[in-house]
Amino acid sequence: MQDQQKIQMVDLHGQYMRIKAEIDAAVAEVIDSSAFINGPAVGRFASALAQYTGAAHVIPCGNGTDALQIAFMALGLKPGDEVIVPAFTYVASAEVIALLGLRPVLVDVDRETFNTDIRFIERALTPRTRAVIPVHLFGQSCDMAPILDFAAAHGLYVVEDNAQSLGAVYTFPDGRRRHTGTLGHIGCTSFFPSKNLGCYGDGGALFTDDPELAERIRMTANHGQRVKYHHDVVGCNSRLDTLQAAVLEVKLRHLDEYCAARGEAAARYRALLLGTEGIELPAEASYSTHVYHQFTLKVAGGRRDALKEHLASRGIPSMIYYPLPLHHQQAYRQDGLSLPAAEDLAQSVLSLPMHTELTAGVQERIAEAVKDFFRK
Ligand SMILES: *Cc1c(COP(=O)(O)O)cnc(C)c1O
């Protein structure tokens, strides 16, 4: 089949075909019941995800950006309050901060892990700092123990952006292990189709262990009401469709397999690309498992864009996550600010195809093309 020859960044169709019977039955059941909003699959999926991650409360919502916005609405921060957020990330993390009239304080990231850490967060503290958003980028956890200690010492909220790392597990210095998204006061995730646990449209969720916060989050996502037509706070309308919950309920049962498949694909890339001059392979932090949302190379010598073109000429897609750090974006521009690692990474990163259906043969073709580029 021609489709199998075509290399893709993600293969949602191939993944669907393997679980088609389960998905089709779950979707048919929702349509048959016609309980499209807040049907039984929504609560069942939230419970299953709480069980999987160890979170006490999982509150589904419309998408990952909504999850972040609802988190900050529920925490009740005031206009002008500062929130520390890495500059090398997807825009959503900073966007909701700005949208709520809070001040995003952009910080740098570690060149090896792509994640921000305590060194950068410490330096950004001011008397107005109220919260920090560790973004677990590309599939592994930020080093959370020092961040949680620092936040506790300074009375800061920790809101994890776990859109890319659902399923990853962080190990504390004392050996305790916990899922990302359940480490701070609130965790947020996205079920965008290409995420590690993706639905067939938009979806998101919030995690918390705090029953009062859980109640505020539920209320905020539901027009600020606890009792129908009684609105205690200004809220919004953000729900996970029953159809999406039904898809996610099926896919959650496969998440461990999916994480393992991504891990195997990453190990194959590593074996195939090891020692290739001109690229650096992604680092695995000792304190986190890696669920490889992305497999991201660093390309030396300003040759990233040329490598991308070379791959494209051989029918191999690749993506630049992210081409501009947030302080260089028109909407979030901070001209005096220098964040050297975020700026260098924006010039040098290149993500290779990574998904649950990658085969050894396809990865060999990709690796061969990468190596050929540097041979020339
Ligand atoms: C995908 C993503 C989001 C937003 O999720 P949506 O469901 O697309 O709104 C937020 N933060 C990060 C880091 C993401 O990768």
Tab-separated table of C-alpha atoms and ligand atoms in Angstrom:
chain	number	residue	atom	x	y	z
A	1	MET	CA	0.000	0.000	0.000
A	2	GLN	CA	1.200	3.469	-0.874
A	3	ASP	CA	0.174	4.774	2.567
A	4	GLN	CA	2.683	2.527	4.264
A	5	GLN	CA	5.505	3.977	2.198
A	6	LYS	CA	4.723	7.537	3.180
A	7	ILE	CA	6.590	8.563	6.320
A	8	GLN	CA	4.576	10.704	8.727
A	9	MET	CA	5.388	12.677	11.894
A	10	VAL	CA	2.496	10.864	13.606
A	11	ASP	CA	0.358	7.978	12.339
A	12	LEU	CA	-3.090	8.410	13.858
A	13	HIS	CA	-4.776	6.261	11.226
A	14	GLY	CA	-2.422	3.308	11.702
A	15	GLN	CA	-2.970	3.506	15.444
A	16	TYR	CA	-6.770	3.592	14.994
A	17	MET	CA	-6.749	0.551	12.693
A	18	ARG	CA	-5.262	-1.612	15.472
A	19	ILE	CA	-8.009	-0.758	17.973
A	20	LYS	CA	-10.792	-0.105	15.459
A	21	ALA	CA	-13.213	-2.678	16.888
A	22	GLU	CA	-12.913	-1.299	20.442
A	23	ILE	CA	-13.178	2.347	19.326
A	24	ASP	CA	-16.066	1.786	16.944
A	25	ALA	CA	-18.060	-0.050	19.630
A	26	ALA	CA	-17.416	2.685	22.210
A	27	VAL	CA	-18.364	5.477	19.799
A	28	ALA	CA	-21.474	3.610	18.587
A	29	GLU	CA	-22.589	3.164	22.181
A	30	VAL	CA	-22.407	6.933	22.831
A	31	ILE	CA	-24.306	7.765	19.656
A	32	ASP	CA	-26.864	5.115	20.440
A	33	SER	CA	-27.439	6.532	23.936
A	34	SER	CA	-27.255	10.097	22.549
A	35	ALA	CA	-25.863	11.307	25.910
A	36	PHE	CA	-23.459	13.613	24.103
A	37	ILE	CA	-22.783	15.980	27.025
A	38	ASN	CA	-21.657	14.602	30.402
A	39	GLY	CA	-22.583	11.049	29.466
A	40	PRO	CA	-21.379	8.158	31.654
A	41	ALA	CA	-18.090	7.711	29.726
A	42	VAL	CA	-16.862	11.121	30.980
A	43	GLY	CA	-16.973	10.139	34.641
A	44	ARG	CA	-15.693	6.638	33.926
A	45	PHE	CA	-12.718	7.994	32.010
A	46	ALA	CA	-11.922	10.569	34.726
A	47	SER	CA	-11.917	7.798	37.364
A	48	ALA	CA	-9.757	5.535	35.219
A	49	LEU	CA	-7.249	8.356	34.628
A	50	ALA	CA	-7.178	9.170	38.360
A	51	GLN	CA	-6.451	5.525	39.056
A	52	TYR	CA	-3.744	5.413	36.369
A	53	THR	CA	-1.912	8.555	37.527
A	54	GLY	CA	-2.587	8.328	41.256
A	55	ALA	CA	-4.265	11.761	41.302
A	56	ALA	CA	-7.062	12.110	43.841
A	57	HIS	CA	-9.203	14.198	41.452
A	58	VAL	CA	-9.279	14.365	37.653
A	59	ILE	CA	-11.544	17.017	36.114
A	60	PRO	CA	-11.968	16.725	32.325
A	61	CYS	CA	-12.344	19.892	30.226
A	62	GLY	CA	-12.413	21.096	26.615
A	63	ASN	CA	-8.685	21.218	25.786
A	64	GLY	CA	-5.242	21.664	27.334
A	65	THR	CA	-5.230	25.447	27.001
A	66	ASP	CA	-8.574	25.621	28.832
A	67	ALA	CA	-7.110	23.384	31.545
A	68	LEU	CA	-4.331	25.927	32.159
A	69	GLN	CA	-6.764	28.832	32.110
A	70	ILE	CA	-9.175	27.113	34.504
A	71	ALA	CA	-6.268	26.310	36.837
A	72	PHE	CA	-5.337	29.982	37.190
A	73	MET	CA	-8.969	31.084	37.464
A	74	ALA	CA	-9.516	28.530	40.253
A	75	LEU	CA	-6.407	29.686	42.114
A	76	GLY	CA	-7.825	33.203	42.177
A	77	LEU	CA	-4.655	35.076	41.236
A	78	LYS	CA	-5.007	38.851	40.875
A	79	PRO	CA	-4.108	41.049	37.877
A	80	GLY	CA	-0.417	41.919	37.978
A	81	ASP	CA	0.543	38.754	39.877
A	82	GLU	CA	3.626	37.165	38.354
A	83	VAL	CA	3.798	33.624	37.054
A	84	ILE	CA	7.149	32.086	36.128
A	85	VAL	CA	7.040	30.142	32.867
A	86	PRO	CA	9.756	28.823	30.525
A	87	ALA	CA	10.329	30.722	27.250
A	88	PHE	CA	11.026	27.511	25.318
A	89	THR	CA	7.571	25.929	25.158
A	90	TYR	CA	4.290	25.910	23.302
A	91	VAL	CA	2.588	29.302	23.570
A	92	ALA	CA	-0.451	28.075	25.562
A	93	SER	CA	1.404	28.070	28.875
A	94	ALA	CA	2.120	31.825	28.719
A	95	GLU	CA	-0.994	32.774	26.754
A	96	VAL	CA	-3.500	32.005	29.491
A	97	ILE	CA	-1.384	33.951	31.995
A	98	ALA	CA	-1.488	37.047	29.818
A	99	LEU	CA	-5.165	36.525	29.012
A	100	LEU	CA	-6.085	36.609	32.718
A	101	GLY	CA	-4.161	39.859	33.239
A	102	LEU	CA	-1.359	38.092	35.096
A	103	ARG	CA	2.266	38.708	34.194
A	104	PRO	CA	4.215	35.884	32.526
A	105	VAL	CA	7.841	36.021	33.698
A	106	LEU	CA	9.806	34.131	31.069
A	107	VAL	CA	12.789	32.038	32.151
A	108	ASP	CA	15.438	29.937	30.449
A	109	VAL	CA	15.687	26.164	30.149
A	110	ASP	CA	18.409	23.545	30.492
A	111	ARG	CA	20.122	22.777	27.168
A	112	GLU	CA	20.228	19.034	27.812
A	113	THR	CA	16.699	18.319	29.064
A	114	PHE	CA	14.919	21.239	27.296
A	115	ASN	CA	13.117	21.803	30.624
A	116	THR	CA	13.360	24.726	33.002
A	117	ASP	CA	14.784	24.091	36.448
A	118	ILE	CA	15.327	25.608	39.871
A	119	ARG	CA	18.365	27.707	38.775
A	120	PHE	CA	16.241	29.775	36.413
A	121	ILE	CA	13.154	29.861	38.634
A	122	GLU	CA	15.103	31.086	41.687
A	123	ARG	CA	16.485	34.050	39.767
A	124	ALA	CA	13.028	35.148	38.600
A	125	LEU	CA	11.508	35.421	42.086
A	126	THR	CA	10.121	38.853	43.044
A	127	PRO	CA	7.717	39.950	45.789
A	128	ARG	CA	4.897	39.653	43.198
A	129	THR	CA	5.605	36.043	42.202
A	130	ARG	CA	2.578	33.838	42.942
A	131	ALA	CA	3.032	30.741	40.828
A	132	VAL	CA	5.348	28.740	38.606
A	133	ILE	CA	4.511	26.555	35.600
A	134	PRO	CA	6.958	23.694	35.116
A	135	VAL	CA	6.381	22.457	31.552
A	136	HIS	CA	7.338	18.801	31.157
A	137	LEU	CA	8.504	19.171	27.577
A	138	PHE	CA	8.857	16.400	24.957
A	139	GLY	CA	8.067	13.517	27.350
A	140	GLN	CA	10.081	13.829	30.517
A	141	SER	CA	9.580	15.478	33.877
A	142	CYS	CA	11.218	18.651	35.090
A	143	ASP	CA	13.362	18.054	38.172
A	144	MET	CA	10.475	18.697	40.525
A	145	ALA	CA	11.792	18.167	44.076
A	146	PRO	CA	13.846	21.409	44.179
A	147	ILE	CA	10.999	23.316	42.500
A	148	LEU	CA	8.410	22.019	44.985
A	149	ASP	CA	10.670	22.871	47.959
A	150	PHE	CA	11.303	26.365	46.617
A	151	ALA	CA	7.596	26.924	45.963
A	152	ALA	CA	6.688	25.767	49.474
A	153	ALA	CA	9.313	28.072	51.011
A	154	HIS	CA	7.963	31.097	49.103
A	155	GLY	CA	4.244	30.306	49.147
A	156	LEU	CA	3.988	29.808	45.376
A	157	TYR	CA	1.483	27.671	43.527
A	158	VAL	CA	2.891	25.023	41.198
A	159	VAL	CA	0.796	24.371	38.074
A	160	GLU	CA	2.328	21.646	35.904
A	161	ASP	CA	1.880	21.779	32.146
A	162	ASN	CA	1.828	18.045	31.469
A	163	ALA	CA	0.364	18.220	27.953
A	164	GLN	CA	3.393	16.410	26.488
A	165	SER	CA	4.324	13.969	29.221
A	166	LEU	CA	1.246	12.105	30.428
A	167	GLY	CA	2.463	8.695	31.604
A	168	ALA	CA	5.924	9.880	32.672
A	169	VAL	CA	6.998	9.136	36.244
A	170	TYR	CA	9.210	11.358	38.409
A	171	THR	CA	11.474	9.871	41.104
A	172	PHE	CA	12.099	12.001	44.212
A	173	PRO	CA	15.563	11.972	45.832
A	174	ASP	CA	14.164	9.661	48.543
A	175	GLY	CA	13.023	7.140	45.920
A	176	ARG	CA	9.305	8.030	45.991
A	177	ARG	CA	7.790	7.884	42.502
A	178	ARG	CA	4.834	9.854	41.168
A	179	HIS	CA	3.277	10.586	37.801
A	180	THR	CA	3.920	13.977	36.230
A	181	GLY	CA	0.821	16.128	36.537
A	182	THR	CA	0.253	14.962	40.134
A	183	LEU	CA	3.302	16.661	41.671
A	184	GLY	CA	2.183	20.291	41.995
A	185	HIS	CA	-1.009	21.900	43.281
A	186	ILE	CA	-2.661	21.426	39.884
A	187	GLY	CA	-1.599	19.464	36.816
A	188	CYS	CA	-2.944	20.194	33.328
A	189	THR	CA	-2.948	17.993	30.278
A	190	SER	CA	-4.199	17.906	26.691
A	191	PHE	CA	-5.790	15.114	24.672
A	192	PHE	CA	-5.082	16.798	21.313
A	193	PRO	CA	-4.930	13.938	18.768
A	194	SER	CA	-1.128	13.900	18.440
A	195	LYS	CA	-0.444	13.939	22.205
A	196	ASN	CA	0.637	10.705	23.893
A	197	LEU	CA	-2.956	10.078	24.997
A	198	GLY	CA	-4.906	11.739	22.196
A	199	CYS	CA	-8.605	11.744	21.398
A	200	TYR	CA	-10.304	12.309	18.028
A	201	GLY	CA	-10.763	16.049	18.451
A	202	ASP	CA	-10.066	18.388	21.380
A	203	GLY	CA	-9.917	17.429	25.027
A	204	GLY	CA	-8.069	18.198	28.244
A	205	ALA	CA	-8.035	17.592	31.981
A	206	LEU	CA	-6.884	18.967	35.323
A	207	PHE	CA	-5.418	16.943	38.191
A	208	THR	CA	-5.289	17.817	41.867
A	209	ASP	CA	-5.079	16.109	45.236
A	210	ASP	CA	-6.763	19.033	47.018
A	211	PRO	CA	-10.539	18.461	47.379
A	212	GLU	CA	-11.294	22.206	47.733
A	213	LEU	CA	-9.304	23.058	44.613
A	214	ALA	CA	-11.030	20.207	42.785
A	215	GLU	CA	-14.394	21.726	43.688
A	216	ARG	CA	-13.310	25.207	42.527
A	217	ILE	CA	-11.966	23.750	39.279
A	218	ARG	CA	-15.231	21.876	38.638
A	219	MET	CA	-17.222	25.012	39.338
A	220	THR	CA	-14.990	27.229	37.188
A	221	ALA	CA	-15.240	24.887	34.197
A	222	ASN	CA	-19.035	24.826	34.603
A	223	HIS	CA	-20.038	28.518	34.414
A	224	GLY	CA	-19.031	29.138	38.027
A	225	GLN	CA	-21.981	27.155	39.324
A	226	ARG	CA	-22.284	24.426	41.924
A	227	VAL	CA	-26.075	24.387	41.710
A	228	LYS	CA	-27.624	24.804	38.262
A	229	TYR	CA	-28.445	28.485	37.509
A	230	HIS	CA	-26.672	29.673	40.707
A	231	HIS	CA	-23.370	31.281	39.691
A	232	ASP	CA	-20.999	31.857	42.623
A	233	VAL	CA	-17.928	32.910	40.636
A	234	VAL	CA	-17.164	33.969	37.067
A	235	GLY	CA	-16.496	30.746	35.231
A	236	CYS	CA	-16.296	29.442	31.701
A	237	ASN	CA	-17.784	26.588	29.704
A	238	SER	CA	-15.255	23.836	29.094
A	239	ARG	CA	-16.293	20.192	28.811
A	240	LEU	CA	-14.914	16.967	27.446
A	241	ASP	CA	-17.433	15.562	24.911
A	242	THR	CA	-18.812	12.127	25.780
A	243	LEU	CA	-17.610	10.876	22.369
A	244	GLN	CA	-14.054	11.961	23.161
A	245	ALA	CA	-14.256	10.440	26.647
A	246	ALA	CA	-15.352	7.137	25.100
A	247	VAL	CA	-12.349	7.196	22.728
A	248	LEU	CA	-10.018	8.097	25.607
A	249	GLU	CA	-11.415	5.361	27.832
A	250	VAL	CA	-10.385	2.822	25.195
A	251	LYS	CA	-7.012	4.434	24.477
A	252	LEU	CA	-6.070	4.792	28.169
A	253	ARG	CA	-6.134	0.985	28.367
A	254	HIS	CA	-3.378	1.022	25.724
A	255	LEU	CA	-1.317	3.917	27.109
A	256	ASP	CA	1.359	1.722	28.678
A	257	GLU	CA	1.807	-0.096	25.331
A	258	TYR	CA	1.986	3.271	23.573
A	259	CYS	CA	4.647	4.568	25.984
A	260	ALA	CA	6.613	1.334	25.501
A	261	ALA	CA	6.369	1.611	21.690
A	262	ARG	CA	7.680	5.184	21.815
A	263	GLY	CA	10.484	4.079	24.144
A	264	GLU	CA	11.468	1.299	21.737
A	265	ALA	CA	11.409	3.691	18.788
A	266	ALA	CA	13.644	6.115	20.721
A	267	ALA	CA	16.083	3.316	21.566
A	268	ARG	CA	16.223	2.343	17.864
A	269	TYR	CA	16.923	5.951	16.817
A	270	ARG	CA	19.668	6.069	19.428
A	271	ALA	CA	21.303	2.872	18.201
A	272	LEU	CA	21.059	3.976	14.555
A	273	LEU	CA	22.293	7.542	15.091
A	274	LEU	CA	24.861	7.044	17.832
A	275	GLY	CA	28.158	8.744	17.029
A	276	THR	CA	26.815	10.727	14.067
A	277	GLU	CA	28.919	13.854	13.956
A	278	GLY	CA	26.923	17.088	13.781
A	279	ILE	CA	23.961	16.030	15.915
A	280	GLU	CA	23.309	15.554	19.602
A	281	LEU	CA	20.763	12.957	20.709
A	282	PRO	CA	18.161	13.848	23.379
A	283	ALA	CA	19.283	13.366	26.985
A	284	GLU	CA	17.429	11.142	29.445
A	285	ALA	CA	17.279	12.630	32.944
A	286	SER	CA	18.067	10.275	35.849
A	287	TYR	CA	14.995	11.432	37.839
A	288	SER	CA	12.349	10.783	35.185
A	289	THR	CA	11.081	8.146	32.820
A	290	HIS	CA	10.827	9.415	29.236
A	291	VAL	CA	7.619	8.861	27.258
A	292	TYR	CA	9.059	10.426	24.084
A	293	HIS	CA	6.330	12.752	22.951
A	294	GLN	CA	9.114	13.995	20.677
A	295	PHE	CA	12.529	12.691	19.673
A	296	THR	CA	14.419	15.951	19.338
A	297	LEU	CA	17.920	16.328	17.926
A	298	LYS	CA	20.206	19.302	18.352
A	299	VAL	CA	21.948	20.144	15.097
A	300	ALA	CA	25.317	21.882	15.345
A	301	GLY	CA	26.874	24.564	13.166
A	302	GLY	CA	23.741	26.323	11.962
A	303	ARG	CA	22.880	23.389	9.670
A	304	ARG	CA	19.464	22.567	11.148
A	305	ASP	CA	17.399	24.098	8.349
A	306	ALA	CA	19.597	22.473	5.693
A	307	LEU	CA	19.152	19.069	7.358
A	308	LYS	CA	15.390	19.616	7.463
A	309	GLU	CA	15.387	20.378	3.717
A	310	HIS	CA	17.583	17.384	2.963
A	311	LEU	CA	15.171	15.092	4.830
A	312	ALA	CA	12.174	16.654	3.077
A	313	SER	CA	13.808	16.002	-0.307
A	314	ARG	CA	13.789	12.304	0.616
A	315	GLY	CA	10.167	12.374	1.703
A	316	ILE	CA	10.984	12.480	5.402
A	317	PRO	CA	9.057	15.015	7.482
A	318	SER	CA	10.581	16.705	10.520
A	319	MET	CA	9.389	19.542	12.736
A	320	ILE	CA	10.906	22.480	14.588
A	321	TYR	CA	9.492	22.596	18.115
A	322	TYR	CA	9.897	25.571	18.658
A	323	PRO	CA	11.305	28.035	16.104
A	324	LEU	CA	10.937	31.137	18.325
A	325	PRO	CA	11.256	31.402	22.104
A	326	LEU	CA	8.331	33.232	23.676
A	327	HIS	CA	10.309	36.430	24.394
A	328	HIS	CA	10.918	36.757	20.625
A	329	GLN	CA	7.238	36.337	19.718
A	330	GLN	CA	5.443	39.496	18.664
A	331	ALA	CA	2.746	39.069	21.328
A	332	TYR	CA	5.133	38.336	24.220
A	333	ARG	CA	8.148	40.342	23.078
A	334	GLN	CA	10.649	41.345	25.787
A	335	ASP	CA	13.504	43.018	23.980
A	336	GLY	CA	15.990	43.424	26.818
A	337	LEU	CA	15.636	39.828	27.918
A	338	SER	CA	18.431	37.372	27.143
A	339	LEU	CA	17.706	33.648	27.558
A	340	PRO	CA	20.663	32.035	25.801
A	341	ALA	CA	19.650	28.374	25.953
A	342	ALA	CA	16.091	29.016	24.752
A	343	GLU	CA	17.472	31.173	21.925
A	344	ASP	CA	20.095	28.578	20.878
A	345	LEU	CA	17.625	25.706	21.028
A	346	ALA	CA	15.162	27.558	18.794
A	347	GLN	CA	17.973	27.655	16.187
A	348	SER	CA	19.199	24.068	16.586
A	349	VAL	CA	16.348	21.674	17.480
A	350	LEU	CA	14.798	19.260	15.008
A	351	SER	CA	12.201	16.639	15.939
A	352	LEU	CA	12.107	13.400	13.926
A	353	PRO	CA	8.953	11.356	13.266
A	354	MET	CA	7.849	9.786	16.562
A	355	HIS	CA	4.695	7.775	17.121
A	356	THR	CA	3.401	4.405	18.241
A	357	GLU	CA	3.432	2.803	14.785
A	358	LEU	CA	7.056	3.480	13.734
A	359	THR	CA	8.786	0.437	12.275
A	360	ALA	CA	12.475	-0.442	12.288
A	361	GLY	CA	12.528	-0.228	8.475
A	362	VAL	CA	11.190	3.316	8.415
A	363	GLN	CA	13.568	4.396	11.166
A	364	GLU	CA	16.496	2.939	9.224
A	365	ARG	CA	15.504	5.036	6.197
A	366	ILE	CA	15.284	8.144	8.374
A	367	ALA	CA	18.620	7.495	10.112
A	368	GLU	CA	20.335	6.753	6.802
A	369	ALA	CA	19.128	10.083	5.425
A	370	VAL	CA	20.390	11.936	8.503
A	371	LYS	CA	23.790	10.266	8.274
A	372	ASP	CA	24.062	10.906	4.515
A	373	PHE	CA	23.565	14.611	5.123
A	374	PHE	CA	26.603	14.800	7.394
A	375	ARG	CA	28.733	12.605	5.124
A	376	LYS	CA	28.508	15.119	2.292
B	1	LIG	C1	-0.560	20.872	23.341
B	1	LIG	C2	-0.050	21.725	24.425
B	1	LIG	C3	-0.880	22.598	25.148
B	1	LIG	C4	-2.296	22.918	24.749
B	1	LIG	O1	-3.150	21.886	24.552
B	1	LIG	P1	-4.441	22.080	23.594
B	1	LIG	O2	-5.263	20.888	23.916
B	1	LIG	O3	-3.961	22.123	22.199
B	1	LIG	O4	-5.111	23.353	24.012
B	1	LIG	C5	-0.340	23.285	26.219
B	1	LIG	N1	0.945	23.164	26.548
B	1	LIG	C6	1.794	22.353	25.887
B	1	LIG	C7	3.208	22.261	26.320
B	1	LIG	C8	1.327	21.624	24.782
B	1	LIG	O5	2.180	20.840	24.102
